[in-house]
Amino acid sequence: MKKYIFLIACCLLTLTSYSQRQSLTSQEQDSLNIWQLAKYDGASALGGLFHAYSRPIHWDGDDWATFGFVAGGTALLYFVDDETSEFFRNQEDSSPTILKEFGERFGSPQVTYGITGSVYLFGLFTKNEPVRETGVLLISSATAVGLIQTVLKTTVGRSRPQNNEGKFAFKPFSGEAGFRSFPSGHTILSFTTAYAISKQFDNPWVKAGIYTVGMISPISRIVNGAHWLTDVALSIAISVVTVDAIDNYLNAKKRYPGEDDRKKGITWNINFGVGSMGIVGRF
């Protein structure tokens, strides 16, 4: 175990040293060999990971307003968790088997990291900068949300709907499989993958199609009684915030300058008015 810890520490120190270097131009990156590119991309992924975790410290008024909006919306959904769970679970027998199987598989760590790894390796060996950046965004985001959901599942210890103990049942730090409802790991991994990939497209219809695929796992998990609606809603919020934070880091640091001219993602704004409040997304 000590040897593994030592190797991990050495890797982190190496990647950290690379992350401190000035970002390379597209031409400079093209001149690097595969191993050098992999180290550069590893540093980018590690920097994005640290950036995502440190963002709450630097939140401004708009960020806290968004946090309040998400918290308030989740609180409202909590009131109807029992009713929505019952409704979705009643649809299980009539739900297409193929969608349930797809939802189960697409949100699994094996499939998620299979997709992220394949995208990145293709970009690395072909030296395709846009694909490499997408792969780095996918890997860094999946790792960040994966660690978050692992910690929260254990510490929160929320009972799954299928336990039939109600939405107020919690056993923090119990480690029991039936008390790992929040957050939804399948939702976090599947929607993180879909959201990160969707950022590479400008067409809103393409984005909508990718989002739809990313929502199959979350919905299927509610249908089979593994998670509450609030579990899924907050998991999606975690995915969006994490991917956006890492994507902004890669852009701000100009880690992949060849993508500067490409429009990235959707810009979300919260609008407040007299007797009204809403979210506006600009594609």
XYZ file of C-alpha atoms in Angstrom:
283
model
C 0.000 0.000 0.000
C 2.862 2.381 0.827
C 4.322 1.776 -2.641
C 0.992 2.695 -4.281
C 0.719 5.857 -2.181
C 4.289 6.816 -3.109
C 3.607 6.286 -6.828
C 0.385 8.308 -6.677
C 2.207 11.111 -4.843
C 4.949 11.150 -7.481
C 2.367 11.317 -10.272
C 0.545 14.182 -8.571
C 3.800 16.111 -8.045
C 4.757 15.597 -11.687
C 1.349 16.713 -12.969
C 1.308 19.663 -10.564
C 4.680 20.838 -11.889
C 3.310 20.669 -15.426
C 0.187 22.557 -14.415
C 2.358 25.427 -13.198
C 3.917 25.881 -16.626
C 2.657 28.462 -19.035
C -0.012 27.091 -21.345
C 1.322 25.932 -24.681
C 0.171 27.181 -28.062
C -1.422 24.778 -30.505
C 1.790 24.737 -32.543
C 3.876 23.918 -29.464
C 1.504 21.123 -28.516
C 1.744 19.686 -32.024
C 5.512 19.425 -31.583
C 5.225 17.286 -28.438
C 5.337 13.505 -28.512
C 2.501 11.335 -27.187
C 3.993 10.971 -23.697
C 4.571 14.721 -23.368
C 1.030 15.457 -24.518
C -0.332 12.937 -22.006
C 1.542 14.664 -19.170
C 0.315 18.064 -20.309
C -3.264 16.807 -20.502
C -2.923 15.122 -17.108
C -1.866 18.439 -15.637
C -4.853 20.104 -17.315
C -7.229 17.513 -15.863
C -5.693 17.834 -12.400
C -5.866 21.623 -12.554
C -9.515 21.430 -13.572
C -10.219 19.060 -10.681
C -8.671 21.399 -8.104
C -10.383 24.382 -9.695
C -13.813 22.729 -9.459
C -13.353 21.937 -5.771
C -12.139 25.441 -4.928
C -14.870 27.353 -6.777
C -17.269 27.851 -3.813
C -14.579 29.930 -2.102
C -14.663 32.382 -5.008
C -18.413 32.533 -5.634
C -19.901 35.985 -6.155
C -23.448 37.261 -5.696
C -24.789 35.649 -8.872
C -23.291 32.294 -7.920
C -24.869 32.391 -4.476
C -28.170 33.432 -6.035
C -28.011 30.372 -8.274
C -27.165 28.209 -5.267
C -30.166 29.628 -3.422
C -32.418 29.004 -6.404
C -31.280 25.362 -6.651
C -31.631 24.861 -2.887
C -35.094 26.408 -2.882
C -36.227 24.354 -5.857
C -34.951 21.168 -4.245
C -36.775 22.013 -1.017
C -40.021 22.378 -2.960
C -39.468 19.043 -4.697
C -38.803 17.424 -1.319
C -42.419 18.027 -0.348
C -43.586 15.806 -3.213
C -40.862 13.160 -3.079
C -43.258 10.473 -1.860
C -45.865 11.267 -4.510
C -43.416 11.485 -7.420
C -41.679 8.296 -6.328
C -44.972 6.433 -6.215
C -45.948 7.740 -9.645
C -42.679 6.750 -11.312
C -42.504 3.353 -9.614
C -45.985 2.580 -10.879
C -44.625 2.954 -14.417
C -41.927 0.295 -13.996
C -43.878 -2.613 -15.452
C -44.892 -0.625 -18.531
C -41.465 0.929 -19.131
C -39.516 -0.420 -22.150
C -36.936 -2.956 -21.016
C -34.361 -1.618 -23.448
C -34.507 1.855 -21.879
C -34.187 0.453 -18.367
C -31.172 -1.617 -19.379
C -29.612 1.322 -21.193
C -30.131 3.557 -18.162
C -28.513 1.008 -15.879
C -25.487 0.534 -18.112
C -24.923 4.097 -19.310
C -24.677 5.415 -15.757
C -22.217 2.759 -14.595
C -18.562 3.690 -13.925
C -17.336 1.086 -16.424
C -19.270 2.607 -19.318
C -18.575 6.190 -18.245
C -14.831 5.755 -18.051
C -14.907 3.591 -21.165
C -16.415 6.499 -23.089
C -14.188 9.153 -21.541
C -11.056 7.061 -22.006
C -11.891 6.242 -25.621
C -12.548 9.882 -26.496
C -9.322 11.028 -24.888
C -7.103 8.274 -26.348
C -8.465 8.947 -29.835
C -7.641 12.633 -29.463
C -4.219 11.862 -27.991
C -3.003 9.419 -30.628
C -4.389 11.474 -33.510
C -3.117 14.703 -31.892
C -6.555 16.210 -32.403
C -6.672 19.158 -30.017
C -10.483 19.610 -29.829
C -11.010 15.907 -29.108
C -8.159 15.894 -26.576
C -9.750 18.836 -24.777
C -13.101 17.068 -24.747
C -11.431 13.969 -23.317
C -9.700 15.999 -20.615
C -12.989 17.704 -19.723
C -14.733 14.322 -19.529
C -12.036 12.659 -17.414
C -11.591 15.579 -15.027
C -15.342 16.080 -14.602
C -16.106 12.378 -14.103
C -13.337 12.088 -11.525
C -14.473 15.201 -9.655
C -18.137 14.196 -9.455
C -17.202 10.585 -8.751
C -15.320 11.591 -5.613
C -18.118 13.940 -4.553
C -20.844 11.328 -4.895
C -18.786 8.689 -3.061
C -18.304 10.944 -0.049
C -21.905 12.192 0.004
C -23.440 8.717 -0.300
C -21.631 7.606 2.846
C -22.036 10.747 4.922
C -25.690 11.472 4.077
C -26.975 7.899 4.242
C -30.407 8.562 2.778
C -32.799 5.612 2.493
C -33.744 4.471 -1.003
C -37.449 4.584 -1.968
C -37.456 0.813 -2.467
C -36.812 0.416 1.288
C -40.341 1.771 1.840
C -39.195 3.750 4.894
C -40.126 7.186 3.524
C -38.178 10.218 2.452
C -37.172 11.206 5.990
C -35.216 8.003 6.755
C -31.442 8.522 7.077
C -28.540 6.437 8.434
C -25.365 8.518 8.003
C -22.124 6.523 7.757
C -24.004 3.209 7.943
C -22.478 1.905 4.710
C -25.630 -0.092 3.957
C -26.526 -0.350 0.272
C -30.127 0.607 1.024
C -29.004 3.903 2.552
C -26.977 5.329 -0.311
C -29.755 7.132 -2.162
C -28.194 10.590 -2.309
C -26.696 11.483 -4.634
C -27.504 9.259 -7.581
C -24.225 7.915 -8.932
C -25.812 6.814 -12.217
C -27.314 10.283 -12.680
C -24.096 12.115 -11.878
C -21.940 10.029 -14.212
C -24.394 9.814 -17.114
C -25.388 13.475 -17.115
C -21.814 14.648 -16.568
C -20.808 12.704 -19.680
C -23.747 14.012 -21.705
C -23.334 17.619 -20.561
C -19.591 17.668 -21.235
C -20.051 16.222 -24.726
C -22.906 18.624 -25.495
C -20.560 21.564 -24.923
C -18.734 20.645 -28.082
C -21.784 21.438 -30.244
C -23.472 24.743 -31.030
C -26.711 23.373 -32.471
C -29.423 23.500 -29.761
C -31.216 20.484 -31.259
C -28.064 18.395 -31.048
C -27.609 19.534 -27.462
C -31.200 18.632 -26.649
C -30.704 15.169 -28.122
C -27.589 14.587 -26.029
C -29.355 15.838 -22.896
C -32.202 13.423 -23.605
C -29.785 10.492 -23.726
C -28.178 11.716 -20.504
C -31.593 11.781 -18.786
C -32.416 8.125 -19.458
C -30.347 6.882 -16.513
C -31.766 9.417 -14.010
C -35.364 8.641 -14.938
C -34.810 4.881 -14.959
C -33.315 5.087 -11.452
C -36.431 6.828 -10.155
C -38.653 4.302 -11.909
C -36.925 1.316 -10.296
C -37.086 2.904 -6.840
C -33.343 3.381 -6.403
C -33.564 7.171 -5.967
C -35.929 10.004 -5.120
C -36.650 12.873 -7.493
C -34.673 15.257 -5.268
C -31.661 12.914 -5.397
C -31.681 13.083 -9.178
C -32.330 16.856 -9.354
C -29.427 17.711 -7.062
C -27.172 15.196 -8.816
C -27.819 16.939 -12.148
C -27.053 20.308 -10.526
C -23.742 18.932 -9.212
C -22.874 17.655 -12.693
C -23.633 20.983 -14.396
C -21.719 23.074 -11.854
C -18.688 20.778 -11.969
C -18.472 20.536 -15.743
C -18.919 24.302 -16.138
C -16.193 25.011 -13.548
C -13.663 22.755 -15.260
C -14.606 23.979 -18.739
C -14.168 27.591 -17.606
C -10.764 26.710 -16.140
C -9.541 25.167 -19.396
C -10.743 28.218 -21.335
C -9.451 30.842 -18.898
C -6.017 29.222 -18.687
C -5.974 28.771 -22.481
C -4.797 25.183 -22.064
C -6.109 24.466 -25.567
C -5.876 27.786 -27.444
C -6.998 26.313 -30.753
C -10.528 26.254 -29.334
C -10.686 29.965 -28.465
C -12.955 30.762 -31.400
C -15.424 27.986 -30.635
C -18.551 28.908 -28.707
C -18.826 26.767 -25.620
C -22.006 25.547 -23.966
C -25.014 27.414 -22.702
C -24.816 30.569 -20.630
C -27.298 30.451 -17.770
C -28.624 33.614 -16.160
C -31.132 34.084 -13.361
C -33.525 36.974 -13.916
C -35.418 38.603 -11.084
C -38.340 40.940 -11.565
C -41.417 42.239 -9.813
C -43.361 39.120 -8.856
C -41.263 36.891 -11.109
C -38.093 34.839 -11.188
C -36.676 32.605 -13.905
C -33.646 31.079 -15.591
C -32.653 32.034 -19.123
C -30.296 29.826 -21.142
C -28.494 31.277 -24.145
C -27.319 28.709 -26.721
